Coordinates of C-alpha atoms in Angstrom, one line a residue:
X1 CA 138.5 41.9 54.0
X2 CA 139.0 45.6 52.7
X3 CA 137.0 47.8 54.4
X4 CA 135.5 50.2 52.0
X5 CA 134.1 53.6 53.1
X6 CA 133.6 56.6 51.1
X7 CA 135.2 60.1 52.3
X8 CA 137.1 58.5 55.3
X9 CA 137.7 60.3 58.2
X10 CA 141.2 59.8 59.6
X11 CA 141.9 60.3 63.3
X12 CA 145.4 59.1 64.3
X13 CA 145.3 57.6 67.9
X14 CA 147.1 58.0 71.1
X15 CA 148.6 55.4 72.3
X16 CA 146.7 52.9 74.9
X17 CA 146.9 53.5 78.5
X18 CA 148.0 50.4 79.4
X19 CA 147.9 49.8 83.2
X20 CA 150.5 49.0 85.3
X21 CA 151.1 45.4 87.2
X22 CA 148.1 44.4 88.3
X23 CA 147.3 41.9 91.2
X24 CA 145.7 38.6 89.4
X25 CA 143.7 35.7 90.2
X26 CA 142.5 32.6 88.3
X27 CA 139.0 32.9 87.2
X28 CA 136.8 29.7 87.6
X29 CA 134.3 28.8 84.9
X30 CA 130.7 30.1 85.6
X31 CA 127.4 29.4 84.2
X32 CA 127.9 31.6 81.6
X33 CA 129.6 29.6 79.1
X34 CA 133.3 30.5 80.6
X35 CA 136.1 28.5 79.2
X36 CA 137.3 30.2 82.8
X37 CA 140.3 30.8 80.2
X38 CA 140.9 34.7 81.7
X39 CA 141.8 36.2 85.1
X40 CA 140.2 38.7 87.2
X41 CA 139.8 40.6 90.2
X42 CA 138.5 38.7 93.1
X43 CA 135.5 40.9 93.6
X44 CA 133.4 43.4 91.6
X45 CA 133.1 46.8 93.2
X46 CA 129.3 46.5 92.5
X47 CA 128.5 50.5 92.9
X48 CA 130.4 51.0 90.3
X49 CA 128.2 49.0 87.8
X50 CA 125.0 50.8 86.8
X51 CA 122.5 47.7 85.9
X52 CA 119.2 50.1 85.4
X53 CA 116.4 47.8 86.8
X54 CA 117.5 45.8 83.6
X55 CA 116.9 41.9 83.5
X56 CA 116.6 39.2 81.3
X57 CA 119.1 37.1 79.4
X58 CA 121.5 38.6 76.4
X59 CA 122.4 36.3 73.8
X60 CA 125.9 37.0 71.8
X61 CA 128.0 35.8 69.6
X62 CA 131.5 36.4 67.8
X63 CA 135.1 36.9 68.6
X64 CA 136.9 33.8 70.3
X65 CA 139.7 36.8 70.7
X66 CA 138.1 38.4 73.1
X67 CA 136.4 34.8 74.6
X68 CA 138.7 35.7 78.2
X69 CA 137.8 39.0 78.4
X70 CA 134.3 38.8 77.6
X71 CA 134.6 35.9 80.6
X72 CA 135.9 38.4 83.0
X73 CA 133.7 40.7 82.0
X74 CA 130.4 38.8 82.7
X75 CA 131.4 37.6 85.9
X76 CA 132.0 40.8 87.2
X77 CA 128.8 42.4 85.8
X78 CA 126.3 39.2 86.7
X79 CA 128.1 39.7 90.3
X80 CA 126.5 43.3 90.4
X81 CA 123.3 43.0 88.0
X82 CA 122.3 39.4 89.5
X83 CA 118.7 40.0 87.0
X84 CA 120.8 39.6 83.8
X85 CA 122.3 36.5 82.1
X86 CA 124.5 36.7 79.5
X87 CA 125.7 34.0 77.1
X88 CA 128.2 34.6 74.8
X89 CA 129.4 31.8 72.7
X90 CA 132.5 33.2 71.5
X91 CA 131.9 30.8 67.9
X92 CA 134.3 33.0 65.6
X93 CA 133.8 36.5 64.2
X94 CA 132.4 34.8 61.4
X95 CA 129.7 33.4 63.2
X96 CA 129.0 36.4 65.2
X97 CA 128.5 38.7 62.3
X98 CA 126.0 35.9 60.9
X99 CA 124.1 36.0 64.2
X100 CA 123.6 39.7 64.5
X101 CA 122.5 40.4 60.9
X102 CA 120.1 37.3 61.2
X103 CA 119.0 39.2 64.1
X104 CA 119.8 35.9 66.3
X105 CA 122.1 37.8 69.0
X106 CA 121.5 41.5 70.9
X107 CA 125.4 42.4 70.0
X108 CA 128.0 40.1 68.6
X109 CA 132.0 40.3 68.8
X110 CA 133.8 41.3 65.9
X111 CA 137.8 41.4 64.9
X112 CA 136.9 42.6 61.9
X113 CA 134.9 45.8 61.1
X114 CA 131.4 45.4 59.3
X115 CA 131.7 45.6 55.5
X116 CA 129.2 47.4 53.1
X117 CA 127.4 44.0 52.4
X118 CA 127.3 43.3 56.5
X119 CA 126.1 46.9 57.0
X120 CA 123.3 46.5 54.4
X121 CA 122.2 43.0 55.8
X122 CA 122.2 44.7 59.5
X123 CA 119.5 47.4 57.8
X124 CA 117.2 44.6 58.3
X125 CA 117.4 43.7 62.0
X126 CA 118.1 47.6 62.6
X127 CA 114.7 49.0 62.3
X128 CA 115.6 52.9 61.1
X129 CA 119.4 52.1 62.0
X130 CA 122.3 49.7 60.8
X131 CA 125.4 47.6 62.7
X132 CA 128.0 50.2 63.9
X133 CA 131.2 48.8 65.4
X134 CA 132.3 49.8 68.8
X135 CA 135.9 49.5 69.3
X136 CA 136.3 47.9 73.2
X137 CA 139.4 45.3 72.9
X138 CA 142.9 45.6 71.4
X139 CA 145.9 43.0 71.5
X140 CA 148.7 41.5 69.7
X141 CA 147.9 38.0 67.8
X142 CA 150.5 35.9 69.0
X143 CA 152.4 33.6 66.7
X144 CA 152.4 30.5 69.6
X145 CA 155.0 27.4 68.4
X146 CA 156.0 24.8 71.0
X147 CA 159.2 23.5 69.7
X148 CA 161.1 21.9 72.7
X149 CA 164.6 23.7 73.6
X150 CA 163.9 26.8 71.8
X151 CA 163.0 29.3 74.2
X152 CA 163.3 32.4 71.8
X153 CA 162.3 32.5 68.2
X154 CA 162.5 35.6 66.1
X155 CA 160.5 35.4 62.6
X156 CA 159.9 37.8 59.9
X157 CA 156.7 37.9 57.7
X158 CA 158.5 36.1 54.4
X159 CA 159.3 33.4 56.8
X160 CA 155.6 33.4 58.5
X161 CA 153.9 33.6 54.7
X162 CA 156.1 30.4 54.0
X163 CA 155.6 28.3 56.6
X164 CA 151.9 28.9 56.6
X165 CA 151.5 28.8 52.9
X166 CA 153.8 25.0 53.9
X167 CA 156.7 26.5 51.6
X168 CA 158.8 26.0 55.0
X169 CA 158.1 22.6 56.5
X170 CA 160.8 21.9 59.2
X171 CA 162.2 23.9 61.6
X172 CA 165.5 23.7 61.1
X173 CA 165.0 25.3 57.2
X174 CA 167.9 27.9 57.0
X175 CA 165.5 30.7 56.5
X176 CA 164.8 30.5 60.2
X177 CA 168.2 29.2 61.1
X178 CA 169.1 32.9 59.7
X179 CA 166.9 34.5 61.9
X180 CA 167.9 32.4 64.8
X181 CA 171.9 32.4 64.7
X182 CA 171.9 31.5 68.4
X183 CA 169.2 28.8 68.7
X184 CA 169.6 25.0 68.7
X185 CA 166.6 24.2 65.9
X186 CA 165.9 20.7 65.6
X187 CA 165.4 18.4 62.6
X188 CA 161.3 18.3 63.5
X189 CA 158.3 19.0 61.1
X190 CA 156.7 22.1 61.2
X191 CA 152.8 21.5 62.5
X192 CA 151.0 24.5 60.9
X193 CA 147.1 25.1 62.8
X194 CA 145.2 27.8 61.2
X195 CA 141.6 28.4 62.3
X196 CA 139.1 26.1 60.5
X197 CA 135.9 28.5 61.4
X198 CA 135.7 32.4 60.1
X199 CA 137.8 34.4 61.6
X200 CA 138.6 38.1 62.4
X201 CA 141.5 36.9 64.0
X202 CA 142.8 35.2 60.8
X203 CA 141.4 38.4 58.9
X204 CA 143.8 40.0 61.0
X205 CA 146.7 37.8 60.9
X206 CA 146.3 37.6 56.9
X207 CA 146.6 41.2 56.6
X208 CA 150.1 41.6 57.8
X209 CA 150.9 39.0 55.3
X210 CA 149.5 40.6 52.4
X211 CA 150.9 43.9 53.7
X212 CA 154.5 42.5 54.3
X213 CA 155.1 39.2 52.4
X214 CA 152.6 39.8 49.3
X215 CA 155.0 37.6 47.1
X216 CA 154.9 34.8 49.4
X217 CA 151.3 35.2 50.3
X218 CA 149.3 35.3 47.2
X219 CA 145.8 35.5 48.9
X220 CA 142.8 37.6 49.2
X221 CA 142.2 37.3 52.5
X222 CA 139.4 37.5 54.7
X223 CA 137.5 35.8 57.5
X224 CA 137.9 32.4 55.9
X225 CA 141.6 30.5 55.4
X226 CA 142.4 30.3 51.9
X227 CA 146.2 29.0 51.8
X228 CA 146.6 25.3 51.1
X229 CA 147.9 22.8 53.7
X230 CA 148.5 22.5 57.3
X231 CA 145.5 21.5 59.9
X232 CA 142.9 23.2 61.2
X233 CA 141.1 23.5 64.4
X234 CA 138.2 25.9 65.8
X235 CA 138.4 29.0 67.7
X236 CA 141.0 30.0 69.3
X237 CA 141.1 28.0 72.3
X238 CA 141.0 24.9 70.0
X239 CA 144.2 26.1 67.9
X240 CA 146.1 27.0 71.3
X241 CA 144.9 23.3 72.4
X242 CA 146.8 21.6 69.5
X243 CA 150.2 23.9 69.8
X244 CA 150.1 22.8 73.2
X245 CA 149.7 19.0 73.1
X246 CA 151.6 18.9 69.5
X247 CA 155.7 19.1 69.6
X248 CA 156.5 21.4 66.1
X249 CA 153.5 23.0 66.4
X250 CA 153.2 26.9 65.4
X251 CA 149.8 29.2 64.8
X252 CA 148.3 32.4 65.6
X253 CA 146.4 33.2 68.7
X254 CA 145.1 35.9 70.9
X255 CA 148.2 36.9 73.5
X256 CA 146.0 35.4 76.1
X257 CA 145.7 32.1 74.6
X258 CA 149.4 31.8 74.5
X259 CA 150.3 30.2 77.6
X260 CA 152.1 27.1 79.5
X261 CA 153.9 24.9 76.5
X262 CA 153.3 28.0 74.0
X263 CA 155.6 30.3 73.7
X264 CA 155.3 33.5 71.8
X265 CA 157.8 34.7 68.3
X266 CA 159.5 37.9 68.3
X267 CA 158.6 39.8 64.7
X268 CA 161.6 40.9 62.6
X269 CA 159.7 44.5 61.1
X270 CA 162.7 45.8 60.1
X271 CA 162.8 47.7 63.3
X272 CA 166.3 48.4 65.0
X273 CA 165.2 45.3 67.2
X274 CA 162.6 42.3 66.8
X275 CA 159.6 43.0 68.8
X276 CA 157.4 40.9 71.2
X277 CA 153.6 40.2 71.4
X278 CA 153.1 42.3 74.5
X279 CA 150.1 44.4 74.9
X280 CA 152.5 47.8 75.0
X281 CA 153.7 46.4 72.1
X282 CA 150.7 46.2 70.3
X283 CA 149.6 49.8 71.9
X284 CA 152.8 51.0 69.8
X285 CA 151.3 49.8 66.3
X286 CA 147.5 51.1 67.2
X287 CA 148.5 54.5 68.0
X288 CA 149.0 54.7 64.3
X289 CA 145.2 53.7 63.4
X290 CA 143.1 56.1 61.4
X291 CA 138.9 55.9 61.8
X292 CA 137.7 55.4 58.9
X293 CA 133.7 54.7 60.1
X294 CA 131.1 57.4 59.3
X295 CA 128.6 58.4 61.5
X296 CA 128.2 56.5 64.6
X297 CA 130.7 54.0 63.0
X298 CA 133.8 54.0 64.7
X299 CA 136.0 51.7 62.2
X300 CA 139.3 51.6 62.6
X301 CA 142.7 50.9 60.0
X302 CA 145.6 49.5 60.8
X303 CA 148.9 49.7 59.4
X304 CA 150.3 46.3 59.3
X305 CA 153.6 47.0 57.6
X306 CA 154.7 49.2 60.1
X307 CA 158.1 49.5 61.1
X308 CA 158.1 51.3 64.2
X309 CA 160.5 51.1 66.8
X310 CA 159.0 48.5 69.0
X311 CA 155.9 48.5 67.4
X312 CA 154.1 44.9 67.1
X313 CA 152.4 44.8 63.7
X314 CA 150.4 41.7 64.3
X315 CA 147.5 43.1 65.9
X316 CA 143.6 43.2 66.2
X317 CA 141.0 45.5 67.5
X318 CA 137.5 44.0 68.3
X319 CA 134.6 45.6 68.0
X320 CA 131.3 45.0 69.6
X321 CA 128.6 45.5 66.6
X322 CA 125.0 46.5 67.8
X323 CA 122.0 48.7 65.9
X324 CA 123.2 52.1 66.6
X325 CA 118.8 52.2 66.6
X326 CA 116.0 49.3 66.2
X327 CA 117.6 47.3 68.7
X328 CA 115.1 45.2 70.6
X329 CA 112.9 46.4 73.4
X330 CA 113.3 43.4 75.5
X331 CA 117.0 43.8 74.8
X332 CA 117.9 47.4 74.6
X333 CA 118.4 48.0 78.6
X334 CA 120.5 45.1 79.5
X335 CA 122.7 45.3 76.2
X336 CA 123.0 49.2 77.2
X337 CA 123.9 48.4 80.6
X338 CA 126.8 45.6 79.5
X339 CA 128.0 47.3 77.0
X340 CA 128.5 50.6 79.0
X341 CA 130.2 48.4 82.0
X342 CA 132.9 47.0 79.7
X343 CA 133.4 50.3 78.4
X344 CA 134.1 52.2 81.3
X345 CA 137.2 52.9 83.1
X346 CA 136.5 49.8 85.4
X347 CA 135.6 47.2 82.8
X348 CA 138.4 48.5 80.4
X349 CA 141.2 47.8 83.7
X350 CA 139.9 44.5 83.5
X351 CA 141.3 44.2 79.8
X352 CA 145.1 45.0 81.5
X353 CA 144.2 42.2 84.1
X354 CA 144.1 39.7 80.9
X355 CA 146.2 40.4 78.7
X356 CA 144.9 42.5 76.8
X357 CA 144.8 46.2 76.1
X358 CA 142.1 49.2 77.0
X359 CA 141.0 51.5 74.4
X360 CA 142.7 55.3 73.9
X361 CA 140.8 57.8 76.1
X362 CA 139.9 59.9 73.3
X363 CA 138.2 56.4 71.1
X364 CA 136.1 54.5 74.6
X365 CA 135.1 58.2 75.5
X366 CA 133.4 58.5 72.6
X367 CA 132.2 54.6 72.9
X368 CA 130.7 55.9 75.5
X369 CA 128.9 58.9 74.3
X370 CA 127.5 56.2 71.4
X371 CA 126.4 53.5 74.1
X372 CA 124.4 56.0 75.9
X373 CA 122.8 57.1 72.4
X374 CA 122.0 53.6 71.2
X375 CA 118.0 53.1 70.8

């Protein structure tokens, strides 16, 4: 999906204060809808969480990508606000976009910014306002395989655009044997998963092709998979489920998805050395993004094709979309009071805790500012 904004504003970013090593526990599923998929702190520092006599229960919708953090997130924020439920089902950007211009949900999660249709439907539900995206989340998509002895894969975006467009079908094809000189590939069938509901991620993960591999990737792009073949599951969890139970598996995932049998690909960019899904990584290739929302908006592009030393290219930044005004009454303080929880310095330190990675100072600052003006 283009994003299409007259007289853009570019701001080139800083690069993401990405917190040190952090001490980690598992989280346990709640009554929040947790897939207890993230980790977080053992306790919230409760004075630190401004809940504003707000109460009730806020219903969102969107971005599997951010499903863990969203997770931690809520159970540290119910811990403190004990008069507010949140449930967010984490069904696909798709679906949350849907929700919040059908005025179903009080924010939704979105890897991909709101287009000029999505804005126009939002003028609807936003009494006197429209959607505006908030950026909150940023990590690398992970290109997860399980192929058993091959601890290290490097793959560039012709050999990505191949096996998912099931040009490249086994894994010991000599386009990857190239790339992998030193690795023992066996004779096994590539198992391609792509996500079978809309997704920002695969908005994302399609973008890099189109920027990089155009030739072997002759496809739109969008929310919604387009290239023929391969298998299909929902959200991420549900694609990281089949790499992990499926030998020859391969697909794209958030970075925290990517764990136990999955093991992540190094990207060939071009780049003096193949680069790693880490969220430093990923940090690299944001500092590079140019706002290109107007107003209240706060849009970002990224430059997939870049070839920056030790830059990750595959990467996503999710947005939370609310009514910059019109939101609901009944909603307004509790989505306020969230919303300016996971942006603050606290809630973004949570993101570091789960793989993924805070916003610049100079973008959640002015999240902030926005939050606080929201009405």
């Amino acid at each position: 999906m283009k994003l299409q904004r007259k007289n853009r504003r570019a701001l080139a970013l800083g690069a993401f204060a990405v917190s040190g090593a952090l001490a980690l526990t598992a989280c346990g599923s709640d009554d929040t809808g947790s897939n207890g998929g993230g980790n977080t702190t053992a306790t919230a520092d409760a004075s630190n969480i401004k809940c504003d006599d707000a109460s009730g229960q806020l219903l969102a919708d969107g971005s599997s990508a951010q499903k863990n953090a969203i997770d931690a997130w809520v159970k540290q924020f119910t811990a403190a606000c004990k008069n507010i439920q949140i449930n967010y089902k984490g069904g696909g950007s798709g679906a949350g976009v849907t929700a919040f211009t059908q005025g179903q949900v009080a924010f939704a999660g979105s890897d991909s910014a709101l287009d000029e249709e999505e804005i126009t439907a939002s003028k609807q539900v936003c009494k006197g306002g429209q959607g505006i995206d908030l950026p909150m989340v940023g990590g690398p998509i992970a290109v997860g395989y399980n192929v058993p002895g091959v601890d290290k894969l490097v793959l560039d975006a012709k050999t990505i655009a191949q096996i998912f467009n099931d040009k490249i079908k086994n894994w010991n094809d000599p386009a990857i044997a190239k790339l992998n000189p030193d690795a023992k590939l066996p004779d096994l069938k590539i198992q391609a998963f792509h996500r079978s509901d809309e997704s920002g991620t695969t908005d994302n993960f399609t973008k890099y092709l189109i920027a990089t591999a155009k030739a072997d990737w002759p496809y739109e792009g969008g929310k919604a998979w387009q290239a023929k073949g391969g298998q299909s599951a929902s959200g991420s969890t549900g694609v990281a489920a089949q790499v992990k139970q499926t030998s020859g598996a391969i697909s794209y995932m958030e970075l925290s998805y990517a764990k136990d049998a999955i093991k992540a690909a190094q990207i060939n960019t071009g780049a003096a050395a193949p680069v790693e899904a880490t969220t430093e990584n990923a940090s690299k290739m944001v500092a590079a993004a140019k706002r290109v929302g107007e107003g209240k908006d706060m849009a970002l592009e990224l430059d997939y094709a870049t070839k920056a030393e030790g830059a990750y290219p595959i990467t996503l930044v999710t947005y939370e979309i609310v009514c910059d005004k019109g939101n609901k009454a009944e909603t307004l303080p509790a989505t306020k009071a969230f919303l300016r929880y996971i942006a603050s310095e606290d809630g973004q330190k949570v993101l570091a805790e789960n793989d993924y990675a805070p916003m610049p100072e100079e973008i959640i600052s002015e999240v902030r500012t926005t939050i606080e003006g929201l009405s």
